[in-house]
Coordinates of N, CA and C in Angstrom, one line a residue:
X1 N 52.3 -110.3 -32.3 CA 53.7 -110.1 -31.9 C 54.0 -108.6 -32.2
X2 N 54.6 -108.0 -31.2 CA 55.0 -106.6 -31.3 C 56.2 -106.4 -32.2
X3 N 56.2 -105.4 -33.1 CA 57.3 -105.2 -34.0 C 58.1 -104.0 -33.5
X4 N 59.4 -104.1 -33.5 CA 60.3 -103.1 -33.0 C 60.9 -102.4 -34.2
X5 N 61.4 -101.2 -33.9 CA 62.1 -100.4 -34.9 C 63.6 -100.3 -34.5
X6 N 64.5 -100.6 -35.4 CA 65.9 -100.5 -35.1 C 66.3 -99.1 -35.4
X7 N 67.0 -98.5 -34.4 CA 67.6 -97.2 -34.7 C 69.1 -97.3 -34.5
X8 N 69.8 -96.4 -35.2 CA 71.3 -96.5 -35.1 C 71.9 -95.1 -34.9
X9 N 73.0 -95.2 -34.3 CA 73.8 -93.9 -34.2 C 74.1 -93.3 -35.6
X10 N 74.0 -92.0 -35.7 CA 74.2 -91.4 -37.0 C 75.5 -91.7 -37.7
X11 N 76.5 -92.1 -36.9 CA 77.8 -92.5 -37.5 C 77.7 -93.8 -38.3
X12 N 76.7 -94.5 -38.1 CA 76.5 -95.8 -38.9 C 76.5 -95.5 -40.4
X13 N 75.8 -94.4 -40.7 CA 75.7 -94.0 -42.2 C 77.1 -93.9 -42.8
X14 N 78.0 -93.3 -42.1 CA 79.4 -93.1 -42.5 C 80.1 -94.5 -42.6
X15 N 79.9 -95.3 -41.6 CA 80.5 -96.7 -41.7 C 80.0 -97.5 -42.8
X16 N 78.7 -97.4 -43.1 CA 78.1 -98.1 -44.2 C 78.6 -97.6 -45.6
X17 N 78.8 -96.3 -45.7 CA 79.4 -95.8 -46.9 C 80.8 -96.3 -47.1
X18 N 81.6 -96.3 -46.0 CA 82.9 -96.8 -46.1 C 82.9 -98.3 -46.5
X19 N 82.0 -99.0 -45.9 CA 81.9 -100.5 -46.3 C 81.6 -100.6 -47.8
X20 N 80.6 -99.8 -48.2 CA 80.2 -99.9 -49.6 C 81.4 -99.6 -50.5
X21 N 82.2 -98.5 -50.2 CA 83.3 -98.1 -51.0 C 84.4 -99.2 -51.0
X22 N 84.6 -99.8 -49.9 CA 85.6 -100.8 -49.7 C 85.2 -102.1 -50.6
X23 N 84.0 -102.5 -50.4 CA 83.5 -103.7 -51.1 C 83.5 -103.5 -52.6
X24 N 83.1 -102.4 -53.1 CA 83.1 -102.1 -54.5 C 84.6 -102.0 -55.0
X25 N 85.5 -101.6 -54.2 CA 86.9 -101.6 -54.7 C 87.5 -103.0 -54.8
X26 N 86.9 -103.9 -54.1 CA 87.4 -105.3 -54.2 C 86.7 -106.1 -55.3
X27 N 85.4 -105.8 -55.5 CA 84.6 -106.5 -56.5 C 83.4 -105.8 -56.8
X28 N 83.2 -105.4 -58.1 CA 82.0 -104.7 -58.5 C 80.7 -105.5 -58.2
X29 N 79.8 -104.8 -57.5 CA 78.5 -105.5 -57.2 C 78.5 -106.1 -55.8
X30 N 79.7 -106.2 -55.2 CA 79.7 -106.9 -53.9 C 79.0 -106.2 -52.8
X31 N 78.9 -104.8 -52.9 CA 78.2 -104.1 -51.9 C 76.7 -104.3 -51.9
X32 N 76.2 -104.6 -53.1 CA 74.8 -104.9 -53.2 C 74.4 -106.2 -52.4
X33 N 75.3 -107.2 -52.5 CA 75.0 -108.4 -51.7 C 75.1 -108.1 -50.2
X34 N 76.1 -107.3 -49.8 CA 76.3 -106.9 -48.4 C 75.0 -106.2 -47.9
X35 N 74.5 -105.2 -48.7 CA 73.4 -104.5 -48.2 C 72.1 -105.3 -48.2
X36 N 72.0 -106.3 -49.1 CA 70.9 -107.2 -49.1 C 70.9 -108.0 -47.8
X37 N 72.1 -108.5 -47.4 CA 72.2 -109.3 -46.2 C 72.0 -108.4 -44.9
X38 N 72.5 -107.2 -45.0 CA 72.4 -106.2 -43.9 C 70.9 -105.9 -43.7
X39 N 70.1 -105.7 -44.7 CA 68.7 -105.4 -44.5 C 68.0 -106.6 -44.0
X40 N 68.4 -107.8 -44.4 CA 67.8 -109.0 -43.9 C 68.0 -109.2 -42.4
X41 N 69.3 -108.8 -42.0 CA 69.6 -108.9 -40.6 C 68.8 -107.9 -39.7
X42 N 68.6 -106.7 -40.3 CA 67.8 -105.7 -39.6 C 66.4 -106.1 -39.4
X43 N 65.8 -106.8 -40.4 CA 64.4 -107.3 -40.3 C 64.3 -108.3 -39.3
X44 N 65.3 -109.2 -39.2 CA 65.3 -110.2 -38.1 C 65.4 -109.6 -36.8
X45 N 66.2 -108.6 -36.6 CA 66.4 -107.9 -35.4 C 65.1 -107.2 -35.0
X46 N 64.4 -106.5 -36.0 CA 63.2 -105.9 -35.7 C 62.1 -106.9 -35.2
X47 N 62.1 -108.1 -35.8 CA 61.1 -109.1 -35.5 C 61.4 -109.7 -34.1
X48 N 62.7 -109.8 -33.7 CA 63.0 -110.4 -32.4 C 64.3 -109.7 -31.9
X49 N 64.2 -108.6 -31.2 CA 65.4 -107.9 -30.7 C 66.1 -108.6 -29.6
X50 N 65.4 -109.6 -29.0 CA 66.0 -110.3 -27.9 C 66.6 -111.6 -28.2
X51 N 66.9 -111.9 -29.5 CA 67.5 -113.1 -29.9 C 68.9 -113.3 -29.3
X52 N 69.3 -114.5 -29.2 CA 70.6 -114.7 -28.6 C 71.6 -115.5 -29.5
X53 N 71.1 -115.8 -30.7 CA 72.0 -116.6 -31.5 C 72.8 -115.6 -32.5
X54 N 73.8 -116.1 -33.0 CA 74.6 -115.3 -33.9 C 74.0 -115.4 -35.3
X55 N 74.0 -114.3 -36.0 CA 73.5 -114.3 -37.4 C 74.5 -114.9 -38.3
X56 N 74.1 -115.6 -39.4 CA 75.0 -116.2 -40.3 C 75.9 -115.3 -41.0
X57 N 77.1 -115.7 -41.4 CA 78.1 -115.1 -42.2 C 78.7 -113.8 -41.7
X58 N 78.0 -112.9 -41.2 CA 78.5 -111.6 -40.8 C 78.9 -111.5 -39.3
X59 N 78.7 -112.6 -38.6 CA 79.1 -112.7 -37.2 C 78.5 -111.6 -36.4
X60 N 77.3 -111.2 -36.7 CA 76.6 -110.2 -35.9 C 76.0 -110.9 -34.7
X61 N 76.2 -110.4 -33.5 CA 75.6 -110.9 -32.3 C 75.3 -109.8 -31.4
X62 N 74.3 -110.1 -30.5 CA 73.9 -109.0 -29.6 C 75.0 -108.7 -28.6
X63 N 75.0 -107.5 -28.1 CA 76.0 -107.1 -27.1 C 75.6 -107.6 -25.7

């Protein structure tokens, strides 16, 4: 099976930093859980970029 590489707009880095700051302001350590789930979602997307189901909890879905 072919593996794909996910690329993102450079502005994503700023958005992720904003998310980290926000989550840490709400609860210490919460951003670590978010980034763990984010990396898991990226791996799923790399493995199958043509999936059509919604990922759990974060409501990520293909456009």
